[in-house]
Coordinates of C-alpha atoms in Angstrom, one line a residue:
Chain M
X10 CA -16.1 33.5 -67.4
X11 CA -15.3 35.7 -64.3
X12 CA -11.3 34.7 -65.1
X13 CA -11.5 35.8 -68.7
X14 CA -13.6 39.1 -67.5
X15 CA -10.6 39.8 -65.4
X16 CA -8.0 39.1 -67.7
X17 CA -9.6 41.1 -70.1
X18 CA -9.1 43.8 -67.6
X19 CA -13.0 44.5 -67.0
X20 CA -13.4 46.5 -63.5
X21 CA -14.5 44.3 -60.9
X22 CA -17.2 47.0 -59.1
X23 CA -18.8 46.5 -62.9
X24 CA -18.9 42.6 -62.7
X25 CA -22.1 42.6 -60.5
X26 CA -23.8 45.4 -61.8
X27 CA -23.4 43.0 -65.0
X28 CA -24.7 40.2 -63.4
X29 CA -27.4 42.0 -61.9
X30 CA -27.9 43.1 -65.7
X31 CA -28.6 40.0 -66.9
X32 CA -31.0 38.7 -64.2
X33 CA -32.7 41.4 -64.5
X34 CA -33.1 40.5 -68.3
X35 CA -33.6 37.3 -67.2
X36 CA -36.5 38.2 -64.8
X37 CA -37.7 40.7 -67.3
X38 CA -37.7 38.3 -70.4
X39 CA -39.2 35.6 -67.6
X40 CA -42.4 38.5 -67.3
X41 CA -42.7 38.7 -70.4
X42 CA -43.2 35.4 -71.1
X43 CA -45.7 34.8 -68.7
X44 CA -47.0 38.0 -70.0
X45 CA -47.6 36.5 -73.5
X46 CA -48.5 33.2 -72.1
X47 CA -51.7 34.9 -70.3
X48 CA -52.6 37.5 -73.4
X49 CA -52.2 35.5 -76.2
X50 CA -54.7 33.3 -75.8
X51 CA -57.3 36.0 -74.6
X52 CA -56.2 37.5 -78.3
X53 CA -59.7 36.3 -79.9
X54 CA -61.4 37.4 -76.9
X55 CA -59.9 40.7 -76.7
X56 CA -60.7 41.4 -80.2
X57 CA -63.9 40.0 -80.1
X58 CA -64.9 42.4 -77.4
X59 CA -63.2 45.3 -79.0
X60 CA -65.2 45.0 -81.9
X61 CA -68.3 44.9 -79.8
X62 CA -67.4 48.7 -78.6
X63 CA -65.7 50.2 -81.2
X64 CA -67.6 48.8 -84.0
X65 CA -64.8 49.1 -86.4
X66 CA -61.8 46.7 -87.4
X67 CA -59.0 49.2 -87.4
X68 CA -60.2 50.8 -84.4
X69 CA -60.2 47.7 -82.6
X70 CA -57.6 46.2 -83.5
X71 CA -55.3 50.1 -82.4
X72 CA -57.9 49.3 -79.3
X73 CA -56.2 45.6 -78.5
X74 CA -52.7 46.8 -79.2
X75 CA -52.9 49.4 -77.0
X76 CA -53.9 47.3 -73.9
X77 CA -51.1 45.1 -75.0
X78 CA -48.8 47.5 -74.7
X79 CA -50.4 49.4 -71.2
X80 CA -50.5 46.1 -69.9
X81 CA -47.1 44.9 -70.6
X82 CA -46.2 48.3 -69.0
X83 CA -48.6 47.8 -66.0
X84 CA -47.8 44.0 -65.4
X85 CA -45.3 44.0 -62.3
X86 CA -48.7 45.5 -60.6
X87 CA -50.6 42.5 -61.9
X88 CA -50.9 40.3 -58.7
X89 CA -50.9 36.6 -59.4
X90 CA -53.3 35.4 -57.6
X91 CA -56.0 37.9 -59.0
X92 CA -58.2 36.9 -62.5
X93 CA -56.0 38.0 -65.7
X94 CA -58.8 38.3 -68.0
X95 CA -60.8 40.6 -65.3
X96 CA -57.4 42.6 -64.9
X97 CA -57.0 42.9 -68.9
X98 CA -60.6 43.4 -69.7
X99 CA -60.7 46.4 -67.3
X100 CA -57.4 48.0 -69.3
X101 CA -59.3 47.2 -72.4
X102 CA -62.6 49.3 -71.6
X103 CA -60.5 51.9 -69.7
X104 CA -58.2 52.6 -72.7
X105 CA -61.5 52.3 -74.7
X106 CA -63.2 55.3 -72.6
X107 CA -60.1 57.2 -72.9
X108 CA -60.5 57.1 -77.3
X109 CA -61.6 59.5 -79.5
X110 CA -64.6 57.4 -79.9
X111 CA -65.3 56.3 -76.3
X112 CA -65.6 59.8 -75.2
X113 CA -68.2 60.0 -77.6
X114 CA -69.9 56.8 -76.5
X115 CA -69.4 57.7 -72.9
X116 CA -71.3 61.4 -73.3
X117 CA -74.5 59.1 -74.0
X118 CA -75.9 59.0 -70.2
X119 CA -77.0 55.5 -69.5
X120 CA -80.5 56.1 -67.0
X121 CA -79.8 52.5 -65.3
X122 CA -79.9 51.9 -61.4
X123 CA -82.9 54.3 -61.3
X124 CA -85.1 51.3 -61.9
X125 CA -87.9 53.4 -63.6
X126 CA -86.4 55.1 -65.8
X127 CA -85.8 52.2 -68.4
X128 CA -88.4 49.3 -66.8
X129 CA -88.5 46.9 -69.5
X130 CA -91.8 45.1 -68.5
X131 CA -91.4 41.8 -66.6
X132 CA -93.3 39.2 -69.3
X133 CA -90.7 36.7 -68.3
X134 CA -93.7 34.8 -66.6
X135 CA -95.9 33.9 -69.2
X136 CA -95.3 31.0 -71.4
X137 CA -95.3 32.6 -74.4
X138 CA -91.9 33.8 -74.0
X139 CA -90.4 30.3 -73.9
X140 CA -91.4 29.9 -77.7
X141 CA -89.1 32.5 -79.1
X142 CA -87.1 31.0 -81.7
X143 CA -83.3 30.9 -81.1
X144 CA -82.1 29.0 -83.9
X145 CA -82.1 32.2 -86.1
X146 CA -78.4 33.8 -85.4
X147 CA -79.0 36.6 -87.8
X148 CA -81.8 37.5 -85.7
X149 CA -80.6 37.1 -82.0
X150 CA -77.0 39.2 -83.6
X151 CA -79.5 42.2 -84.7
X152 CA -81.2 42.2 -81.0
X153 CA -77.6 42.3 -79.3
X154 CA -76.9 45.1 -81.3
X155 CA -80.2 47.1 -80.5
X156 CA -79.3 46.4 -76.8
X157 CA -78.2 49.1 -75.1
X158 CA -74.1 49.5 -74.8
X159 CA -74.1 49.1 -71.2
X160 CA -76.2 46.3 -71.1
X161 CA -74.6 44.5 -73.9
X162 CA -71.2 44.8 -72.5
X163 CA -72.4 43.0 -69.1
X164 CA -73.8 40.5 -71.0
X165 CA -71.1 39.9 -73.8
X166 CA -69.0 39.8 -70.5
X167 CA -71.4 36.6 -68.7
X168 CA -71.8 34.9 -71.3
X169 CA -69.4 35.2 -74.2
X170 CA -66.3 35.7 -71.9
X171 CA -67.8 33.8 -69.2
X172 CA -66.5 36.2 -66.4
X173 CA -68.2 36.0 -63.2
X174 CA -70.3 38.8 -61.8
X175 CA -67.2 39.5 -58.9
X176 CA -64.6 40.1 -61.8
X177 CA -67.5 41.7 -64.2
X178 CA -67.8 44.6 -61.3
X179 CA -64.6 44.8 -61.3
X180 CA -63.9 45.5 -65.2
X181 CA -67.2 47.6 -65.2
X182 CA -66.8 49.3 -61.9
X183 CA -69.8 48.6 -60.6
X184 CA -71.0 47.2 -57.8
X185 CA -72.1 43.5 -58.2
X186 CA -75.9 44.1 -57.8
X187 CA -76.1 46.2 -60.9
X188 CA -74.4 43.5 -62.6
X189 CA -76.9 41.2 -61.5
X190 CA -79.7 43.8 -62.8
X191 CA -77.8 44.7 -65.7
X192 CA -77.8 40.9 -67.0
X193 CA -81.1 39.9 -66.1
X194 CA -82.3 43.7 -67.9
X195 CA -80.3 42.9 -70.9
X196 CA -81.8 39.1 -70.8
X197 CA -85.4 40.8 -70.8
X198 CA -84.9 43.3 -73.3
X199 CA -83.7 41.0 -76.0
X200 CA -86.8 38.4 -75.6
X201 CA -88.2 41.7 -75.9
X202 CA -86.1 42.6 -79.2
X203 CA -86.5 38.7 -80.4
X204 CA -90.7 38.9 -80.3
X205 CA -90.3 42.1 -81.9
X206 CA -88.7 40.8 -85.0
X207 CA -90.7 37.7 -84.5
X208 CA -93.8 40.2 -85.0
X209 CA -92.3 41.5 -87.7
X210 CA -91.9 38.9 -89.8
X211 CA -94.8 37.4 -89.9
Chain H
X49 CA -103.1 24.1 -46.9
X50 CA -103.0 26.2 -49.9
X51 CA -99.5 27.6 -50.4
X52 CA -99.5 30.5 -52.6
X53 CA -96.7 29.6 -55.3
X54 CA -93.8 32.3 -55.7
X55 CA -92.3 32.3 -58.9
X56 CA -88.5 33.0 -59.3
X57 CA -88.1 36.8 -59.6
X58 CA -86.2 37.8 -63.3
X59 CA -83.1 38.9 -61.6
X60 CA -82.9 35.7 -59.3
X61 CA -83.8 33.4 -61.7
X62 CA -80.7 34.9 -64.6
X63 CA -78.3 34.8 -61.5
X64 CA -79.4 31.1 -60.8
X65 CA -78.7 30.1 -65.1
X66 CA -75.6 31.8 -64.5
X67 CA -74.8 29.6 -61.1
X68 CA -74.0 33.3 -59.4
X69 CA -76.5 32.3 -56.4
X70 CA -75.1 31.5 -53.1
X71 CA -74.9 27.9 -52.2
X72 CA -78.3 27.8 -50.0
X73 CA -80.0 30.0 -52.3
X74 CA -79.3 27.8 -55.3
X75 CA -80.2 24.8 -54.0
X76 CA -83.6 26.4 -52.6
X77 CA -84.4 27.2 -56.6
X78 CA -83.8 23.6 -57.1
X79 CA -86.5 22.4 -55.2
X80 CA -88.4 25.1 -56.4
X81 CA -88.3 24.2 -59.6
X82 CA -88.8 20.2 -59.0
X83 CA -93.0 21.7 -57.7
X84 CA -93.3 24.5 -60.5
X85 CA -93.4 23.3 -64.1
X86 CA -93.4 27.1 -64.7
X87 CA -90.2 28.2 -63.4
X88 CA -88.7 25.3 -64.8
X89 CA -89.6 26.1 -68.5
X90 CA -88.7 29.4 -67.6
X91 CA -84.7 28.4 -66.7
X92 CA -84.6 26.5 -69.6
X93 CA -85.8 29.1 -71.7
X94 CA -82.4 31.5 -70.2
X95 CA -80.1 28.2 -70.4
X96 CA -81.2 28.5 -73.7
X97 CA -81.0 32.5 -74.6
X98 CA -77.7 32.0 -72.5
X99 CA -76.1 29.5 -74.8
X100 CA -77.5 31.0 -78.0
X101 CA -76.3 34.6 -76.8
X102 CA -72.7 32.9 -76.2
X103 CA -72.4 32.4 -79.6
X104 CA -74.6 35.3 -81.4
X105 CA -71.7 37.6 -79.0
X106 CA -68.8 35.5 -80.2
X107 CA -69.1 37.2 -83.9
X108 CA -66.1 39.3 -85.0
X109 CA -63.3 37.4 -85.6
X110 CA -59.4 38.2 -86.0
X111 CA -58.6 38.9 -89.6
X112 CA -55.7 37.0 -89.9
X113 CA -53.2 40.4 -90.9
X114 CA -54.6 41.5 -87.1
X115 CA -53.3 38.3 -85.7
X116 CA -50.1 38.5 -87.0
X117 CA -49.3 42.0 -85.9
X118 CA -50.5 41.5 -82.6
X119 CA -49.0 38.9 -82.2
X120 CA -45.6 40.4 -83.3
X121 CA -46.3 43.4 -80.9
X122 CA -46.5 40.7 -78.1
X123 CA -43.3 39.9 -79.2
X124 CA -41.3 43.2 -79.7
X125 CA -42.5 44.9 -77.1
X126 CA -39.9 45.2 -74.5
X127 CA -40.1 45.9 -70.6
X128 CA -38.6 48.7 -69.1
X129 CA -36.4 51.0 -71.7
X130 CA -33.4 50.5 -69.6
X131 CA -33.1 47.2 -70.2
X132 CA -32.7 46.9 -73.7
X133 CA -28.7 46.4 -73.2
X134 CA -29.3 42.7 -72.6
X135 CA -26.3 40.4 -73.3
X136 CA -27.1 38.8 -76.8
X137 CA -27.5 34.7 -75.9
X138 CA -30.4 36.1 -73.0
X139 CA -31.8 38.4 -76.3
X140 CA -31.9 35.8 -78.4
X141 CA -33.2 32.8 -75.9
X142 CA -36.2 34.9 -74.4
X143 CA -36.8 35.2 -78.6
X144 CA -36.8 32.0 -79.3
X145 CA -38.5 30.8 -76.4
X146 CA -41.5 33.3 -77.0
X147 CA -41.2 32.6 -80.7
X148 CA -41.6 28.6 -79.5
X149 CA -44.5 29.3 -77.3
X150 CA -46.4 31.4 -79.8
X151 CA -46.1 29.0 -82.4
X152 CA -47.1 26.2 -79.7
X153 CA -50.1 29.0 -78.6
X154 CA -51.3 29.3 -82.1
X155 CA -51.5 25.8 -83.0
X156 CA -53.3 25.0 -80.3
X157 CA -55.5 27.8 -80.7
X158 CA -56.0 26.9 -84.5
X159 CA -56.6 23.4 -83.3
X160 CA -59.2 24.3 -80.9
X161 CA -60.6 26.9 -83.5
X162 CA -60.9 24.5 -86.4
X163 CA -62.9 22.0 -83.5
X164 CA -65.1 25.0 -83.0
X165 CA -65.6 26.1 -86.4
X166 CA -66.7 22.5 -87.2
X167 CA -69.1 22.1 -84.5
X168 CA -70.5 25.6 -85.6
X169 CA -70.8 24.2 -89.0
X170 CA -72.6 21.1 -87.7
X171 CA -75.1 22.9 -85.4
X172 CA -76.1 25.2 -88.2
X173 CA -76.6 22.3 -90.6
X174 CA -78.8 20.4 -87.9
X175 CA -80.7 23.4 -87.1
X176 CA -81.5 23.2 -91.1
X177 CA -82.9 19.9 -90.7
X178 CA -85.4 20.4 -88.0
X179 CA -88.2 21.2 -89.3
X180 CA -89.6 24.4 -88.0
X181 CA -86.6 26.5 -89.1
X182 CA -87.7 26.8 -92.7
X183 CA -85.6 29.5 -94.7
X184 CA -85.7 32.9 -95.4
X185 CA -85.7 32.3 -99.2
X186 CA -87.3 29.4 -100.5
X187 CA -87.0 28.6 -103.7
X188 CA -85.0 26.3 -106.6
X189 CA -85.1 28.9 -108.4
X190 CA -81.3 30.6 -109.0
X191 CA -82.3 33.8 -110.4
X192 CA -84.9 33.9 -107.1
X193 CA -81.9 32.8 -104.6
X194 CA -79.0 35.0 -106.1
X195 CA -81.0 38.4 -106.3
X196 CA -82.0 37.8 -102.4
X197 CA -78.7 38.2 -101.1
X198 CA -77.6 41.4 -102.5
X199 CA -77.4 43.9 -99.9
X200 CA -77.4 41.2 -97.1
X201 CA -73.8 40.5 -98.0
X202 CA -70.2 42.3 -98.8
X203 CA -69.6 39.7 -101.8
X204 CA -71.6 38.1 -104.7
X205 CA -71.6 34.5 -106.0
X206 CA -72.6 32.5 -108.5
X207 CA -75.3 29.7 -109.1
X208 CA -75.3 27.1 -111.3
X209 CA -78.6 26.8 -113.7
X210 CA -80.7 23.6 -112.3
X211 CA -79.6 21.4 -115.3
X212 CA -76.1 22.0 -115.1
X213 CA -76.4 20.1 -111.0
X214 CA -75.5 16.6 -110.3
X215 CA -78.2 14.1 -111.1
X216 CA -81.0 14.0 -108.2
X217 CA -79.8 17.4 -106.4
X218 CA -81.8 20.1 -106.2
X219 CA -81.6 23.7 -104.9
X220 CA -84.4 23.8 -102.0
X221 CA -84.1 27.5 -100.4
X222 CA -81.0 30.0 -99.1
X223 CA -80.9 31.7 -96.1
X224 CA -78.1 34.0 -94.4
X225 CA -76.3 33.0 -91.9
X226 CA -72.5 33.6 -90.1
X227 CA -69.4 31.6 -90.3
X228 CA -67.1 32.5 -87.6
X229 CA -68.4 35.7 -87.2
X230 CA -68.1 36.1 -91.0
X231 CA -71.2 36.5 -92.9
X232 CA -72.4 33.6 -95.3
X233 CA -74.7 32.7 -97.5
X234 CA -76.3 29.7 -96.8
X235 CA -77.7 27.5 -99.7
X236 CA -80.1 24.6 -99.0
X237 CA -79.4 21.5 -101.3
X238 CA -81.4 17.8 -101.4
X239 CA -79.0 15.3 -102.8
X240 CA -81.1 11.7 -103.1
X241 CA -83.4 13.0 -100.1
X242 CA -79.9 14.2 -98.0
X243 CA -79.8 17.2 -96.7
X244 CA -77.0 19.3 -97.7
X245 CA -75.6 22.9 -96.2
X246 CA -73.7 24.9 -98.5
X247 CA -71.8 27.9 -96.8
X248 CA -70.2 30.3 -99.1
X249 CA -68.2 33.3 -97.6
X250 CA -65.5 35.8 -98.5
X251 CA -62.3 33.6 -98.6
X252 CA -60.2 35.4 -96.2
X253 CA -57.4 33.2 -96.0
X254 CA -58.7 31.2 -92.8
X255 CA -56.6 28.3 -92.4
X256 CA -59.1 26.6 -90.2
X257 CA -61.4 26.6 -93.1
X258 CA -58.6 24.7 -95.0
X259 CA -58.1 22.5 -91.5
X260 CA -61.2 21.3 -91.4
X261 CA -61.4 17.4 -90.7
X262 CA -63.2 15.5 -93.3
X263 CA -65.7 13.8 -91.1
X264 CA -67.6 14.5 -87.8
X265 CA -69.8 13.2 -85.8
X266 CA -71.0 10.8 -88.5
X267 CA -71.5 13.7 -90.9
X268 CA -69.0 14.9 -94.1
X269 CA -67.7 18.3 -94.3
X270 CA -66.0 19.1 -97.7
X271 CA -64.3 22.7 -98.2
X272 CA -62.8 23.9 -101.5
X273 CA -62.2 27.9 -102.4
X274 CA -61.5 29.6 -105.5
X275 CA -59.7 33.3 -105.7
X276 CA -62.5 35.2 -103.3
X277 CA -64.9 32.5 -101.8
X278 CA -64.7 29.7 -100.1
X279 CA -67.4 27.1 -99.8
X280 CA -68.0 24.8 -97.3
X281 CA -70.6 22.1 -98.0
X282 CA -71.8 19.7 -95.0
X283 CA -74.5 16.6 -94.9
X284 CA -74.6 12.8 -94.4
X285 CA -74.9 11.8 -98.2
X286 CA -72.1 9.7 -99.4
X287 CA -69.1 12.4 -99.9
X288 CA -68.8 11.5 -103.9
X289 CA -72.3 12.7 -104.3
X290 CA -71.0 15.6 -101.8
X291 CA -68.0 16.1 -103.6
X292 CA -69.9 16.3 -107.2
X293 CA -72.1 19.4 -106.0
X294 CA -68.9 20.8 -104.2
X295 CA -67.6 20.7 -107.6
X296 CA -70.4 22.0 -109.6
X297 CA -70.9 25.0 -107.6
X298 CA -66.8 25.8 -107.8
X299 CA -67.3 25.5 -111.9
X300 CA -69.9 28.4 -111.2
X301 CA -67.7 30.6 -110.0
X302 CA -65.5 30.5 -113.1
X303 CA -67.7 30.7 -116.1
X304 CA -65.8 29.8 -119.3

């Protein structure tokens, strides 16, 4: 290939810029690949959890395809060793916060971590809270979506992404013990939520 | 010597479901709860709300279209503008090889998907059968079910008159429930004392819906769909007798 290169006359300073062309596409076409290889199957996921924020399908499917695309841009700073799904989850909210909509969610000031401002009354003790009823989706959906956004998100986080606290600060930026209280809070408040209904119905 | 019992604190005891405890403190919980019947009612309580919160959350699924251009943005999408003067055979074998692994991704993930959806389809149905879950409609009565679910969902069906069912089946109750994060109606049928789960949502060209395997865990799952709906019909009777009501509710849908 080099021969026919130089009989066809092609300068020889522009032979390794050439090759250093093509590893580069090589390397670059090898990131992507790993790139797609880690995002696609967080697709669902990354919907799912769209949808959860921006309560819409268009917007959260313009929500997804942006990450994709700041994340593709942003993955040479990805470090391998470091959780994917923490990495593109964070990307996710930030370019969530940065939307039209998210300002508008985001001007809604959360009173957490002032841990009176909100109490949600321990009742977790008595053992009348072990007999709420579970096996009625509809219901349990409609409490997660009277939950409050930011403790929705921590929880749709623990336990429909299974993320662990660590990486949950992380995406959140929050330090790990108001993830702790922002899980346990959400956990109370839709018992609360549950027996509510529960009332309700009856 | 009277040791005043400390139960688990509400923070503590969600950080222990979710096994976010360090080591020692974990294991002190677990000879808590071995002495306090309490506590322990009270972790399985938030195993439970865990579990049932994992899949109430997991509710809005891709629409197929979104799948596909996603997917296709994954694709396109190229890294670093200066690079786009890559030598064809590189071009074409970074295509091929994403277009191989996304068609290896997304049959694995249709796979695994279609294994979900059937377990979801299977817990619902059992959580029919046990008896305190009685539904939010009940009644044999199709001009009592039908006029229940308007409002409660994006798409209308219809029922078939009690005569017009397969010998010894009869309509018991409806209730509404969600399919892959799509909602459905749920109709409650009794073929020769079997149970039956009938799931009817908006056909949205799911292929796992199609993919469905015929049997599982013991129970039959039939699926058929006409322009808009798709119904999905699950229980242990013998699958003729399944088949028969599959039938007779499709016939509904298209009245001559």
């Amino acid at each position: 290939m080099f021969r026919s290169e130089a009989l066809l006359g092609v300068p020889i300073q522009f032979r390794g810029s050439s090759q250093r062309q093509t590893l580069d596409n090589v390397v670059s076409a090898a990131r992507s690949a790993d790139f797609e290889q880690l995002a696609l199957p967080l697709l669902a996921s990354l919907y799912n959890h769209a949808f959860w924020l921006t309560r819409n399908h268009a917007e959260a499917e313009d929500l997804v395809q942006e990450t994709f695309s700041k994340a593709l841009r942003a993955f040479d700073s990805f470090q391998a060793d470091t959780n994917f799904k923490g990495w593109i989850f964070r990307i996710l909210r930030n370019t969530f916060f940065t939307s039209r909509s998210g300002i508008a969610a985001s001007r809604t000031v959360f009173l957490e971590d002032h841990p009176h401002a909100l109490e949600t009354p321990d009742t977790s003790s008595t053992p009348e809270d072990n007999l709420i009823r579970l096996d009625n989706q509809a219901a349990l959906q409609r409490a997660l979506e009277q939950l409050e956004p930011p403790l929705r998100e921590a929880l749709l986080l623990c336990d429909v992404e299974e993320v662990k606290y660590r990486d949950i600060a992380l995406i959140l930026d929050i330090p790990i013990g108001t993830v702790m209280s922002r899980i346990s809070r959400a956990r109370r408040a839709l018992r609360q939520l549950l027996q509510l209904q529960l009332g309700e119905s009856q | 010597m009277i040791q005043a019992i400390e139960h688990l604190n509400p923070d503590t005891l969600s950080a222990f479901v979710d096994g976010e405890l360090p080591d020692g403190e974990q294991e002190a919980i677990q000879q808590h709860l071995a002495g306090c019947h309490v506590c322990a009612l009270r972790v399985l309580s938030a195993t439970e709300l865990k579990a049932a919160t994992a899949r109430a959350g997991r509710r809005f699924a891709l629409p197929p279209g979104t799948l596909a251009r996603l997917t296709a943005q994954l694709h396109r999408e190229p890294r670093g503008s200066l690079r786009i003067h890559s030598t064809r055979r590189v071009a074409w074998a970074s295509l091929a090889a994403a277009m191989l692994l996304a068609v290896s991704l997304i049959g694995w993930r249709q796979l695994h998907e279609t294994n979900t959806l059937a377990a979801e389809l299977l817990d619902q149905h059992l959580a029919t059968l046990s008896s305190a879950a009685a539904p939010q409609v009940i009644s044999s009565d199709r001009h009592t079910v039908k006029p229940w679910f308007q409002g409660r969902l994006p798409f209308s069906f219809n029922l078939p008159d009690a005569p017009a069912l397969p010998p010894d089946t009869t309509l018991k109750g409806a209730d509404l429930a969600y399919l892959h994060g799509q909602p459905a109606a749920l109709l409650l049928f009794t073929i020769h004392k079997h149970q039956v789960s009938v799931f009817l949502t908006q056909r949205s060209g799911d292929p796992n819906l199609v993919a469905l395997p015929g049997v599982r865990s013991g129970f039959t799952i039939h699926s058929a769909a006409t322009h808009d709906l798709q119904i999905v019909a699950v229980s242990d009777v013998n699958p003729a007798d399944l088949d028969a009501l599959v039938a007779t509710l499709l016939r509904a849908q298209s009245p001559s």
